[in-house]
mmCIF file of C-alpha atoms and ligand atoms in Angstrom:
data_model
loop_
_atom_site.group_PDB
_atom_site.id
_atom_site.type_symbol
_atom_site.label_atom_id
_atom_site.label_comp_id
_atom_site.label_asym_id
_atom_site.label_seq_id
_atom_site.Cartn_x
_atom_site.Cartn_y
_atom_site.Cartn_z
ATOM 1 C CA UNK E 181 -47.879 -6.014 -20.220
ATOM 2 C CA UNK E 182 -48.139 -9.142 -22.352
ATOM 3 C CA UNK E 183 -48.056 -12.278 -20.538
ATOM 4 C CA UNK E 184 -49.225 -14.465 -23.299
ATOM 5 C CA UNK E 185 -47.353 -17.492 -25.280
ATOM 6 C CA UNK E 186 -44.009 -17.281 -25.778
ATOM 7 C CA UNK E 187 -42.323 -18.218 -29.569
ATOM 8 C CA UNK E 188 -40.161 -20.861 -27.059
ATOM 9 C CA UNK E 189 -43.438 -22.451 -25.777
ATOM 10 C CA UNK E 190 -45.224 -22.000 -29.348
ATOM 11 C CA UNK E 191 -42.664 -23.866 -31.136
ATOM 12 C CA UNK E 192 -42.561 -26.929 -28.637
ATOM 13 C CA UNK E 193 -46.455 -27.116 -28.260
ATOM 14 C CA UNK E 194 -46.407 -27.076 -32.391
ATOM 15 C CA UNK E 195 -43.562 -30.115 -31.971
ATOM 16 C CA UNK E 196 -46.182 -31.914 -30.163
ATOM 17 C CA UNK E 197 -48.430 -32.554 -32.570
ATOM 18 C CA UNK E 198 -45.639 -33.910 -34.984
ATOM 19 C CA UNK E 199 -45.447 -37.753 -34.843
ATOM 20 C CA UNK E 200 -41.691 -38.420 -34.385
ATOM 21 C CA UNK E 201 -40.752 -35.511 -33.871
ATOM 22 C CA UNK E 202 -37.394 -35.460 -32.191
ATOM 23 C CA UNK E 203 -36.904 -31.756 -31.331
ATOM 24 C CA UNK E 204 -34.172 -30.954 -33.493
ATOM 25 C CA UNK E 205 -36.031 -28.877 -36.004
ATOM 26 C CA UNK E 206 -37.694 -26.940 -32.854
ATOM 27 C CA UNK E 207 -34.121 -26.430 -31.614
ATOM 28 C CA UNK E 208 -32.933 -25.105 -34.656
ATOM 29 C CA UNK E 209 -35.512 -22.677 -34.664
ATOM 30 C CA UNK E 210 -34.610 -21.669 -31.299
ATOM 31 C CA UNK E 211 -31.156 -20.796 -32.795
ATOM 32 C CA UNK E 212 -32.747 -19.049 -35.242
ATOM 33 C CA UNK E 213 -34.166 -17.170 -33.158
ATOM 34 C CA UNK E 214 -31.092 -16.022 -31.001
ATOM 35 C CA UNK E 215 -29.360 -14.764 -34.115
ATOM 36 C CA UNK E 216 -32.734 -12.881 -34.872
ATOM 37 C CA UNK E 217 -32.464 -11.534 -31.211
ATOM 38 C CA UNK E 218 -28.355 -10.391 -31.741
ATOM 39 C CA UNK E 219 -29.499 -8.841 -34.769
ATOM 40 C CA UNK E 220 -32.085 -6.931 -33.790
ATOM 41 C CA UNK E 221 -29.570 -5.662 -31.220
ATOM 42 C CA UNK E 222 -27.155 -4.356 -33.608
ATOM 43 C CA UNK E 223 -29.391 -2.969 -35.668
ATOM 44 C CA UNK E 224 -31.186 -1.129 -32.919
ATOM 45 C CA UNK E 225 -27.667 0.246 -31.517
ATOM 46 C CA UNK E 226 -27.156 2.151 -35.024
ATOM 47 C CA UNK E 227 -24.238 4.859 -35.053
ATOM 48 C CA UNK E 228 -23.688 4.324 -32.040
ATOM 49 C CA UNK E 229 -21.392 1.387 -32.473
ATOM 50 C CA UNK E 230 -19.653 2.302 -35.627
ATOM 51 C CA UNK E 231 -21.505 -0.255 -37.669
ATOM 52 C CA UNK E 232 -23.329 2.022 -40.102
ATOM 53 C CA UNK E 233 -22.220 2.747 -43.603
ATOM 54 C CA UNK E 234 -20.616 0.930 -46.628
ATOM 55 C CA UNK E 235 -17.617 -1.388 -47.176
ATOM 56 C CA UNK E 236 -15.121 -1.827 -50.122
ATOM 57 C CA UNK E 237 -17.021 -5.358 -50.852
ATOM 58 C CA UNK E 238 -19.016 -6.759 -53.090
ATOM 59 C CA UNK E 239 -21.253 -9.746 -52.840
ATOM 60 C CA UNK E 240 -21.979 -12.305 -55.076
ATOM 61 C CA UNK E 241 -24.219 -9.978 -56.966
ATOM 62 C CA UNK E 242 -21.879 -7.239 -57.413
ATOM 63 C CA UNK E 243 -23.970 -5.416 -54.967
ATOM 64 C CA UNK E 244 -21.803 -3.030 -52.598
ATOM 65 C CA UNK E 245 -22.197 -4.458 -49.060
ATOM 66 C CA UNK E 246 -22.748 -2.777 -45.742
ATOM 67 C CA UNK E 247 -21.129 -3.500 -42.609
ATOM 68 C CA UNK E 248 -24.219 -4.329 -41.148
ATOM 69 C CA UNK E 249 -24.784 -7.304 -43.891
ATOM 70 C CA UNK E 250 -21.417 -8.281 -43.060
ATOM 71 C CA UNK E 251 -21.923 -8.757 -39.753
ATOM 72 C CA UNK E 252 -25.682 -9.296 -39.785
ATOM 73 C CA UNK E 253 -24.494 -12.672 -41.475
ATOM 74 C CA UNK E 254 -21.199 -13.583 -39.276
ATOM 75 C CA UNK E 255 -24.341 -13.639 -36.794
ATOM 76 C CA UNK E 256 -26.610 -15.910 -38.438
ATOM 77 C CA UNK E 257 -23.572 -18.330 -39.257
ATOM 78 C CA UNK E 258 -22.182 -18.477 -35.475
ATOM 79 C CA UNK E 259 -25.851 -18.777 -33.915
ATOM 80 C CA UNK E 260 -26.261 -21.543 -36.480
ATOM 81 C CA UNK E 261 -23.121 -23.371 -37.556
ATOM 82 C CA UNK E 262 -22.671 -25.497 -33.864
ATOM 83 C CA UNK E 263 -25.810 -27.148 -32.740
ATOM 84 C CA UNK E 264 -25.641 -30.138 -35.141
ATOM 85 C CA UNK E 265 -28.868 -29.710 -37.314
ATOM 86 C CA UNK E 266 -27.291 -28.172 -39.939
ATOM 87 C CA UNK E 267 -25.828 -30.264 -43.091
ATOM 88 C CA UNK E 268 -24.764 -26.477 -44.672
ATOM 89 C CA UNK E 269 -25.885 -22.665 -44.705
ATOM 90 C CA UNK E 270 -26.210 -20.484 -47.710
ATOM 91 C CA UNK E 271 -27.254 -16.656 -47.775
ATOM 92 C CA UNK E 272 -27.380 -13.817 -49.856
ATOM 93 C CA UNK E 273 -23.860 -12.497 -48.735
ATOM 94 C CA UNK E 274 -22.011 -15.526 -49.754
ATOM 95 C CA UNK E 275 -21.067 -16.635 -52.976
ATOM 96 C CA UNK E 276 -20.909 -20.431 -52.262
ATOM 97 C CA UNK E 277 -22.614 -22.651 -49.857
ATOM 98 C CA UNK E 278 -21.116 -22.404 -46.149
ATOM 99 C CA UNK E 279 -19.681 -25.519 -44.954
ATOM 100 C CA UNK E 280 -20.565 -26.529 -41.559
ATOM 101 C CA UNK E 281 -16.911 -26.524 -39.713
ATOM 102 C CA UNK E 282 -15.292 -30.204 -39.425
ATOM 103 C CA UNK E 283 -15.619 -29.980 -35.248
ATOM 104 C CA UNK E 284 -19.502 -29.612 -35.218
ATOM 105 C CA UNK E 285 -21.656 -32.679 -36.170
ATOM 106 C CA UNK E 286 -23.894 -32.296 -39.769
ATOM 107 C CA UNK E 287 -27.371 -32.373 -38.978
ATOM 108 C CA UNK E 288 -30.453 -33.213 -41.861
ATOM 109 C CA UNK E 289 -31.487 -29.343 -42.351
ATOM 110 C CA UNK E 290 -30.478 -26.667 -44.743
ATOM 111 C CA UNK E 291 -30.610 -22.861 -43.361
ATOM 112 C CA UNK E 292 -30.885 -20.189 -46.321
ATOM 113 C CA UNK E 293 -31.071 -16.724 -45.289
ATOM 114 C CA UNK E 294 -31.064 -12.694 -46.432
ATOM 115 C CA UNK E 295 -29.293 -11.378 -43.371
ATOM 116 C CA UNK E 296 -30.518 -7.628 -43.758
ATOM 117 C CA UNK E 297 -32.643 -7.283 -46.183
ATOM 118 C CA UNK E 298 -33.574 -3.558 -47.421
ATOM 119 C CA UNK E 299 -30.246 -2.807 -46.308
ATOM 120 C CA UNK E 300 -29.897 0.310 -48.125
ATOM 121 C CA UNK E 301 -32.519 1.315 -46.042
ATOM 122 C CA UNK E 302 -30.429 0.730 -42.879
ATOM 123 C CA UNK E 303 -28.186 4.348 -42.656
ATOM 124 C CA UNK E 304 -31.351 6.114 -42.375
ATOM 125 C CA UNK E 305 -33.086 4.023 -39.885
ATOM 126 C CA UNK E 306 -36.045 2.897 -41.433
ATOM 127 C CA UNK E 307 -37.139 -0.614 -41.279
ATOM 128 C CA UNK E 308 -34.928 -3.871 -42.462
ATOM 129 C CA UNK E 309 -35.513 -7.198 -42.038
ATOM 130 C CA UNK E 310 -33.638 -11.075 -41.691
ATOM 131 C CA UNK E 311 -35.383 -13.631 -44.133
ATOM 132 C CA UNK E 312 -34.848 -17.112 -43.734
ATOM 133 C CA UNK E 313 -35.933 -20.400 -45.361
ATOM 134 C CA UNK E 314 -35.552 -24.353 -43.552
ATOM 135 C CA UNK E 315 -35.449 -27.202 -46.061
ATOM 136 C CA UNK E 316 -34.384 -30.962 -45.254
ATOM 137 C CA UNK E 317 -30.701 -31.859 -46.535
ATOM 138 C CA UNK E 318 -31.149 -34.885 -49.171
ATOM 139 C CA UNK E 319 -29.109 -36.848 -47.183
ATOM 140 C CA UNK E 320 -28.647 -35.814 -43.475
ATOM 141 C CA UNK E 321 -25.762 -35.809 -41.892
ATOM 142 C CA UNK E 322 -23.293 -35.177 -45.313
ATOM 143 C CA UNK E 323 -21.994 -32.045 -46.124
ATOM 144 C CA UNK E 324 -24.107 -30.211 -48.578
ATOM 145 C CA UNK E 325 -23.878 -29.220 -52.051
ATOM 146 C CA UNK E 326 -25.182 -26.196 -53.601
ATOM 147 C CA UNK E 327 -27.086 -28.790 -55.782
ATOM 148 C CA UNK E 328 -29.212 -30.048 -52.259
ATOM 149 C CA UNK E 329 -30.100 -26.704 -52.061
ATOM 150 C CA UNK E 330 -32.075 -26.456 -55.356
ATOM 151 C CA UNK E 331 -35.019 -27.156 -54.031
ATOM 152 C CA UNK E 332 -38.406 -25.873 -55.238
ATOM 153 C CA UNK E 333 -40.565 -23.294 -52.536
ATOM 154 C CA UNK E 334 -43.010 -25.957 -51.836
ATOM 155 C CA UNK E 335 -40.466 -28.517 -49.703
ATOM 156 C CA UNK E 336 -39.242 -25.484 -47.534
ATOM 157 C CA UNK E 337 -40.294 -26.840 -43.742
ATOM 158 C CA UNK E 338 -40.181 -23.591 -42.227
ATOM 159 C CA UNK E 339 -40.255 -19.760 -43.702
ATOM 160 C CA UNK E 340 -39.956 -16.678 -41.494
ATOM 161 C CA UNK E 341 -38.677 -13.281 -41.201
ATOM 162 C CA UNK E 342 -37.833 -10.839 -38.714
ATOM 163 C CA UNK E 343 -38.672 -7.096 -38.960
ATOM 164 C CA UNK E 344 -36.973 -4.676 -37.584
ATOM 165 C CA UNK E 345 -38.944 -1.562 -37.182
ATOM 166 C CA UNK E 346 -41.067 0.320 -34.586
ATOM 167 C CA UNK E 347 -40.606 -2.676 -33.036
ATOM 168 C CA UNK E 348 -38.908 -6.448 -33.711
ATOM 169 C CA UNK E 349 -40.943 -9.012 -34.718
ATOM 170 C CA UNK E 350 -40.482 -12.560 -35.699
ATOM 171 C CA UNK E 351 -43.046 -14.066 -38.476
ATOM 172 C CA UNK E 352 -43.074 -17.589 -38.901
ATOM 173 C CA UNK E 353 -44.817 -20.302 -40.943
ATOM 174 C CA UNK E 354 -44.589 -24.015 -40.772
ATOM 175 C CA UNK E 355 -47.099 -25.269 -42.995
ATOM 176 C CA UNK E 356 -49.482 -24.370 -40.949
ATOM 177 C CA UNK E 357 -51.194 -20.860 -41.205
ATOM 178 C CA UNK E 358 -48.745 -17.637 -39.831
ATOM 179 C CA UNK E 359 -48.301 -16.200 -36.741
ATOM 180 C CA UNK E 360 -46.682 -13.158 -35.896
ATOM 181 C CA UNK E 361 -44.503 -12.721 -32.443
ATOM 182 C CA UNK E 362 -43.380 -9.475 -30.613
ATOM 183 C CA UNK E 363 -40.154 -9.247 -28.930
ATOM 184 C CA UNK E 364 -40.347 -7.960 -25.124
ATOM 185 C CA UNK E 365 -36.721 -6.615 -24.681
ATOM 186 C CA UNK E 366 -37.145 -6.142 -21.105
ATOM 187 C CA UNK E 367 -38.565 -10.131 -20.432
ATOM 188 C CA UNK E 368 -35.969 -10.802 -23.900
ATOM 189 C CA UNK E 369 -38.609 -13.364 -25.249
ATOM 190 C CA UNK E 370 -40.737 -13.022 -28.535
ATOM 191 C CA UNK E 371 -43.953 -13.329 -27.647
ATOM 192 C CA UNK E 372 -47.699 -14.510 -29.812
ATOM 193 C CA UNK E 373 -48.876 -11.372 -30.530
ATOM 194 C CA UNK E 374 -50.508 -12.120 -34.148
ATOM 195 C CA UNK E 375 -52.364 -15.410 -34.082
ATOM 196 C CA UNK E 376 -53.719 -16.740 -37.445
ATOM 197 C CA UNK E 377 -52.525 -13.343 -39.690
ATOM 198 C CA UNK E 378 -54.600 -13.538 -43.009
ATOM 199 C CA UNK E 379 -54.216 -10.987 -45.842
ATOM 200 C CA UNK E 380 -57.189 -9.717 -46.531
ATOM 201 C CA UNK E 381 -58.528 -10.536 -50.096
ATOM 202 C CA UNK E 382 -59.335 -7.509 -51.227
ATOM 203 C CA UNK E 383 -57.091 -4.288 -51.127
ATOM 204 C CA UNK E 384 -57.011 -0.358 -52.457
ATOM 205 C CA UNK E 385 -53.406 -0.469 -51.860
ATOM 206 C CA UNK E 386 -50.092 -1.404 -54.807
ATOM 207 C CA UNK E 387 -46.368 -1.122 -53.833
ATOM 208 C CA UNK E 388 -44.234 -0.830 -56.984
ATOM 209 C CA UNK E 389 -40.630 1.102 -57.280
ATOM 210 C CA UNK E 390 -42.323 3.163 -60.109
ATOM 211 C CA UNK E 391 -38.706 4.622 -61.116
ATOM 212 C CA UNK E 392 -38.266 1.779 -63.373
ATOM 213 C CA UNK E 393 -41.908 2.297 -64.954
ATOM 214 C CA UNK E 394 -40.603 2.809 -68.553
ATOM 215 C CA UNK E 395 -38.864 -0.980 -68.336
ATOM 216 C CA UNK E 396 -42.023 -3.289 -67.422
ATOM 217 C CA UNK E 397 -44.183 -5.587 -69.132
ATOM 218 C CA UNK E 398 -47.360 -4.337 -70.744
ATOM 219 C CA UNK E 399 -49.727 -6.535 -68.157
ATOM 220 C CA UNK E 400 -47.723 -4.192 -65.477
ATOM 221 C CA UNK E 401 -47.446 -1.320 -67.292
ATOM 222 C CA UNK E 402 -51.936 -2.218 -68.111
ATOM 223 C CA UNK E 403 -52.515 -2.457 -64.205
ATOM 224 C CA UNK E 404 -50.507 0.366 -62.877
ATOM 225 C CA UNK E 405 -52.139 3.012 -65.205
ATOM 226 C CA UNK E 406 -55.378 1.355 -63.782
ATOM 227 C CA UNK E 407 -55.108 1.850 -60.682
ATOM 228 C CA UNK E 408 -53.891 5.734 -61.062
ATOM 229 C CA UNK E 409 -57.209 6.270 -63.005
ATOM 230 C CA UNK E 410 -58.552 6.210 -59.728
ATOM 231 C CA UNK E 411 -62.421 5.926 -59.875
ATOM 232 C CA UNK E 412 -62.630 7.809 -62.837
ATOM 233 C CA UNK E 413 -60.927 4.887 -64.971
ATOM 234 C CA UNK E 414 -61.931 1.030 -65.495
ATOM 235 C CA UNK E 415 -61.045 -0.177 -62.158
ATOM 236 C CA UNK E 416 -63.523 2.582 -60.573
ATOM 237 C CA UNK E 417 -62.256 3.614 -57.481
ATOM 238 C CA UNK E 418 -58.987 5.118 -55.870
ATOM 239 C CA UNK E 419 -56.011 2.800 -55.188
ATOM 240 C CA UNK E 420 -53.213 4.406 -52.519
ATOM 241 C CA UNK E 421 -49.422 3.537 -53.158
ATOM 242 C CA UNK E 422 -46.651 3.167 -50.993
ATOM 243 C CA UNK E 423 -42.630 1.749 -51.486
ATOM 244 C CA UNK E 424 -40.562 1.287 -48.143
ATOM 245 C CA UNK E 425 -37.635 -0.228 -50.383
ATOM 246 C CA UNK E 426 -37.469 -3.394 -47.718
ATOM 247 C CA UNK E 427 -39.211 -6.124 -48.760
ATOM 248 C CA UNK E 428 -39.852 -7.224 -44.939
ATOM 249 C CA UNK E 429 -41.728 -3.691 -44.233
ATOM 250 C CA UNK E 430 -43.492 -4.271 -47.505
ATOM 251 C CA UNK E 431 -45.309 -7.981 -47.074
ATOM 252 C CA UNK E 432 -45.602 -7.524 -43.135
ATOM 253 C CA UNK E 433 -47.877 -4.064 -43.930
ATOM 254 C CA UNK E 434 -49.565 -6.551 -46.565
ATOM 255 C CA UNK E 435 -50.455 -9.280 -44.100
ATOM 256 C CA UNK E 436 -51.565 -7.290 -41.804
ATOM 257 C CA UNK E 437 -53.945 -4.679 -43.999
ATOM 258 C CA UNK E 438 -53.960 -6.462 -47.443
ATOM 259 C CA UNK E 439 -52.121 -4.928 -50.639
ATOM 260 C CA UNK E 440 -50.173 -6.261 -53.713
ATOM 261 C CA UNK E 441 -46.147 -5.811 -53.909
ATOM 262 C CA UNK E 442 -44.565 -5.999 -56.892
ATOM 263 C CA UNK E 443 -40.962 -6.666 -58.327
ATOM 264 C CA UNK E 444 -41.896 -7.684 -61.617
ATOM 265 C CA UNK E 445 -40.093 -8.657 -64.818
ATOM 266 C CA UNK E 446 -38.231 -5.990 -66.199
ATOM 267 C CA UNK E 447 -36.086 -4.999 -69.395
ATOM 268 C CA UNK E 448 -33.677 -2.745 -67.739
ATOM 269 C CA UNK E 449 -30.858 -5.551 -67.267
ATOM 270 C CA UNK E 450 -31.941 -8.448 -69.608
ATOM 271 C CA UNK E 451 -29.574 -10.798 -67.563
ATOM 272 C CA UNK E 452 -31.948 -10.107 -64.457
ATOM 273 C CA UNK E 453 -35.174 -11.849 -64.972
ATOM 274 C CA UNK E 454 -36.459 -9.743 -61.904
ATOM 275 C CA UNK E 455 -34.573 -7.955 -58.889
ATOM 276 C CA UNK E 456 -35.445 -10.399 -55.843
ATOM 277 C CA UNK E 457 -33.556 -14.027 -55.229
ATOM 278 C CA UNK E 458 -35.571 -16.962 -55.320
ATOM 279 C CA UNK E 459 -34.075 -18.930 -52.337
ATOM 280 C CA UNK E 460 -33.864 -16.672 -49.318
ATOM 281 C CA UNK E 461 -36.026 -13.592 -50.506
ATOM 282 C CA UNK E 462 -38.927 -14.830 -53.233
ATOM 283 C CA UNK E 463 -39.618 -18.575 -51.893
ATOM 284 C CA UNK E 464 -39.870 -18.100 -48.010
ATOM 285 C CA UNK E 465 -41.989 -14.681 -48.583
ATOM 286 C CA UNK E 466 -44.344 -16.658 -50.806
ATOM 287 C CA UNK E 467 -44.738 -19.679 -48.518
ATOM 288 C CA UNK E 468 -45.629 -16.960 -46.171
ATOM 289 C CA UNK E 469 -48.042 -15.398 -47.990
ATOM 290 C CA UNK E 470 -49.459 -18.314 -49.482
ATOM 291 C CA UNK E 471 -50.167 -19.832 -45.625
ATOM 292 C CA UNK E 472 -51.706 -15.726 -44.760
ATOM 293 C CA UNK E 473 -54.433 -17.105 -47.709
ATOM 294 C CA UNK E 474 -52.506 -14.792 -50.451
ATOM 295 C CA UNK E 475 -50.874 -15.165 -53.958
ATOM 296 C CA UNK E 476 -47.405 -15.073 -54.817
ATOM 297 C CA UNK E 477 -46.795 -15.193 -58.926
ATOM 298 C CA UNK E 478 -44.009 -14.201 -61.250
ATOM 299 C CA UNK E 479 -46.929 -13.433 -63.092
ATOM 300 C CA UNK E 480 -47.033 -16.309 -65.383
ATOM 301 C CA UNK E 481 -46.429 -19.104 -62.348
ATOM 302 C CA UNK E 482 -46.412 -19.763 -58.650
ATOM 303 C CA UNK E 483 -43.164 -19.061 -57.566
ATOM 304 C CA UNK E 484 -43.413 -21.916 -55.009
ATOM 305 C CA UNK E 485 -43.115 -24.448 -58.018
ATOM 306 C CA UNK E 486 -40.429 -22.831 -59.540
ATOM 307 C CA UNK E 487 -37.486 -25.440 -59.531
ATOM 308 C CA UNK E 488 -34.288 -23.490 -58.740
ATOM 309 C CA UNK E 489 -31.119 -23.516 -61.211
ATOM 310 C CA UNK E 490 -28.701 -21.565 -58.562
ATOM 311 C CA UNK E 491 -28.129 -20.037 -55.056
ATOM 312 C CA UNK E 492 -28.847 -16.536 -56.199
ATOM 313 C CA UNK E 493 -31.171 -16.968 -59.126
ATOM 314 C CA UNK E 494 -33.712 -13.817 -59.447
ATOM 315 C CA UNK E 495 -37.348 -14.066 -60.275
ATOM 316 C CA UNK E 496 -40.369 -11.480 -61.122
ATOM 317 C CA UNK E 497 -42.310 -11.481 -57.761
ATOM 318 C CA UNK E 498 -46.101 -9.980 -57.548
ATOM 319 C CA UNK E 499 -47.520 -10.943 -54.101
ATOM 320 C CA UNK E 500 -49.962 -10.011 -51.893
ATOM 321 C CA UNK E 501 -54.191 -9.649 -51.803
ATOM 322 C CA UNK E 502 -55.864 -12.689 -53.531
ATOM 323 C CA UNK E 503 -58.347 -10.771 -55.575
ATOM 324 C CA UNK E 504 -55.903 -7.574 -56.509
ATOM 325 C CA UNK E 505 -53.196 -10.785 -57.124
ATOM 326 C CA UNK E 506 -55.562 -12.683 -60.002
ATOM 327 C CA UNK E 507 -56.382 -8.946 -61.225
ATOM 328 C CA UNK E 508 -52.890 -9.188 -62.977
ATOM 329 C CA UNK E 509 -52.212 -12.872 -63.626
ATOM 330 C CA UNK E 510 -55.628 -12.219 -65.387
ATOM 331 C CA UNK E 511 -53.638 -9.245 -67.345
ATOM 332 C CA UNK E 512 -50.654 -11.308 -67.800
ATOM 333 C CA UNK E 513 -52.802 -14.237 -69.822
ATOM 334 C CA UNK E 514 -54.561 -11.939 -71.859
ATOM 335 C CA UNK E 515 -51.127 -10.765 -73.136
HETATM 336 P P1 AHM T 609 -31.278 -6.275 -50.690
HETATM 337 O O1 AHM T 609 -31.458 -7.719 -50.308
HETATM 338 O O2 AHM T 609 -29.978 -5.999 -51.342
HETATM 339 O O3 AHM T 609 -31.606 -5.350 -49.574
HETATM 340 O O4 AHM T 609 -32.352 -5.993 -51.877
HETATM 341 C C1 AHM T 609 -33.688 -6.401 -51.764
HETATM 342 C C2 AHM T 609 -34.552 -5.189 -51.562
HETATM 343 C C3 AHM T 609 -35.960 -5.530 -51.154
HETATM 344 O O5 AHM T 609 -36.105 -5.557 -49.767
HETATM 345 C C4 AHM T 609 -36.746 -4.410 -51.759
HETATM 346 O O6 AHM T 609 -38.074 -4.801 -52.060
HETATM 347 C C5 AHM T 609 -35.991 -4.066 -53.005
HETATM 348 O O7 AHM T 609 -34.672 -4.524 -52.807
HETATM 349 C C6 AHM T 609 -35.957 -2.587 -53.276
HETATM 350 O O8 AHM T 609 -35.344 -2.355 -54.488
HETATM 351 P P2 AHM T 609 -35.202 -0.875 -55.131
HETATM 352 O O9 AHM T 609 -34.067 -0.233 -54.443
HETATM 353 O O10 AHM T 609 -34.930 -1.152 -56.578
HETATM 354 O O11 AHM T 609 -36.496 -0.157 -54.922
HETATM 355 MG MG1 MG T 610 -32.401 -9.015 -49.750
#
């Protein structure tokens, strides 16, 4: 039994070293937190409550949706929308930016979220995740514009994600290193069960959806065949390879044993500079990585400087292992 910190007592104790701080970020988190907690719940419950499966919709990407992204994101919003730190939500399921109703108060932070990530993963119960990203609203207390979202990765305040799997976990990063809490569902409190995760530097270990092999870049292309010439090519020794299909699954197994994971720049849809979104997928991800002593590149630039142009914008992402990371930036500039 695990009697250590909880994420409640974590957060406040961080709070304390903030000069002026006035709890309302910590608060928010704390919301955060609950929706993580109802989601985890509904996930967990599976067919048992109907909520598997696919609906009629579309999102804003012309991606079908699921029930379960539906409904993973009513959750977020109602956890989110009433507390009064909030000057507007935006997520992955939602083509525009979600006003905060006119009975709650506007607060002076944004809240941009993936609900359910990997959630074509979720009918066959493997792993899925909730990413989120904090930024401060330009001007707190006003209703915000999709334009105060458009904020480059390195003003986020807060990154996390939650991973469903085995079991939940909550991830978090405020600027200051990443630690890693398990949720207790008998005691119903995430608790510090990863202090300080780093990625380890070096790794034998790539995740890449190979399928679309034929449509990367040559510096790809260069370092995958590389690393399937095993010890017997230039790289001389054997790499292992692995693709969960949930981005969540993918970095967590990354800061916790080391790897590289790769979406990169493709030519199969030449409107899609890359398959992940920039605000609630690439950014937080990379300020997590970044804070675990990683890299996170489109392959020519840190994603964390990138300066947004929309809500859903895609970008290349190669992440992970500093050494294995500079491997192919290194490929990338000799192209
Ligand atoms: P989603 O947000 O619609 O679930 O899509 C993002 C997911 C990532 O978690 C994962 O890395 C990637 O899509 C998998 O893509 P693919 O199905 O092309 O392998
Ligand atoms: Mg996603």
């Amino acid at each position: 039994m695990h009697t250590g910190t909880t994420l409640t007592q974590f957060i406040i104790e961080e709070q304390r070293h903030v000069a002026g701080a006035t709890g309302d970020f910590t608060s928010l988190l704390n919301d955060v937190v609950t929706s993580v907690k109802v989601i985890a719940n509904a996930v967990n419950k599976g067919a048992l409550v109907g909520t598997m499966g696919a609906l009629d919709s579309q999102n804003v990407q012309g991606e079908t949706q699921k029930k379960l992204d539906v409904i993973t994101n009513d959750i977020m919003i109602r956890a989110n929308e009433w507390a009064g730190h909030l000057a507007g939500m935006a997520s992955e399921e939602m083509d525009d930016v979600y006003p905060i109703p006119q009975k709650y108060p506007l607060g002076k932070y944004l809240l941009v979220f993936d609900p359910l990530d990997g959630s074509s993963n979720v009918d066959i119960n493997i792993s899925v995740g909730t990413i989120f990203s904090i930024l401060r609203a330009p001007v707190a207390g006003r209703a915000a514009s999709a334009e105060d979202f458009l904020q480059p990765g390195t003003k986020q305040v807060c990154a996390g994600y939650a991973l469903y799997g085995s079991s939940t976990m909550l991830v978090l990063t405020t600027g200051h290193g990443v630690n890693g809490f398990t949720l207790d569902r008998d005691v119903g409190e995430f608790l510090l069960t990863h202090p300080g995760m780093k990625i380890p530097v070096d790794t034998r270990e790539f995740a890449i959806n190979a399928s679309n092999r034929r449509f990367w870049e040559p510096p790809v292309q260069r370092y995958v065949e590389e690393c399937l010439a095993g010890t017997e090519g230039p790289r001389g020794r054997d790499f292992n390879m692995r693709w969960v299909a949930s981005m969540v699954a993918e970095v967590h197994r990354i800061l916790n044993r080391g790897g590289i994971f790769m979406y990169p720049r493709d030519t199969k849809d030449p409107s899609k500079p890359g398959k992940l979104r920039l605000m609630y997928e690439a950014n937080p991800m990379s300020m997590i990585v970044e804070q675990a002593g990683g890299i996170s590149s489109t392959g020519y630039e840190r994603i964390l400087d990138i300066a947004p142009t929309g809500l859903h914008q895609r970008v290349p992402v190669i992440l992970g292992s500093k050494n294995e990371v500079e491997v192919v930036l290194g490929y990338h500039k000799d192209a």
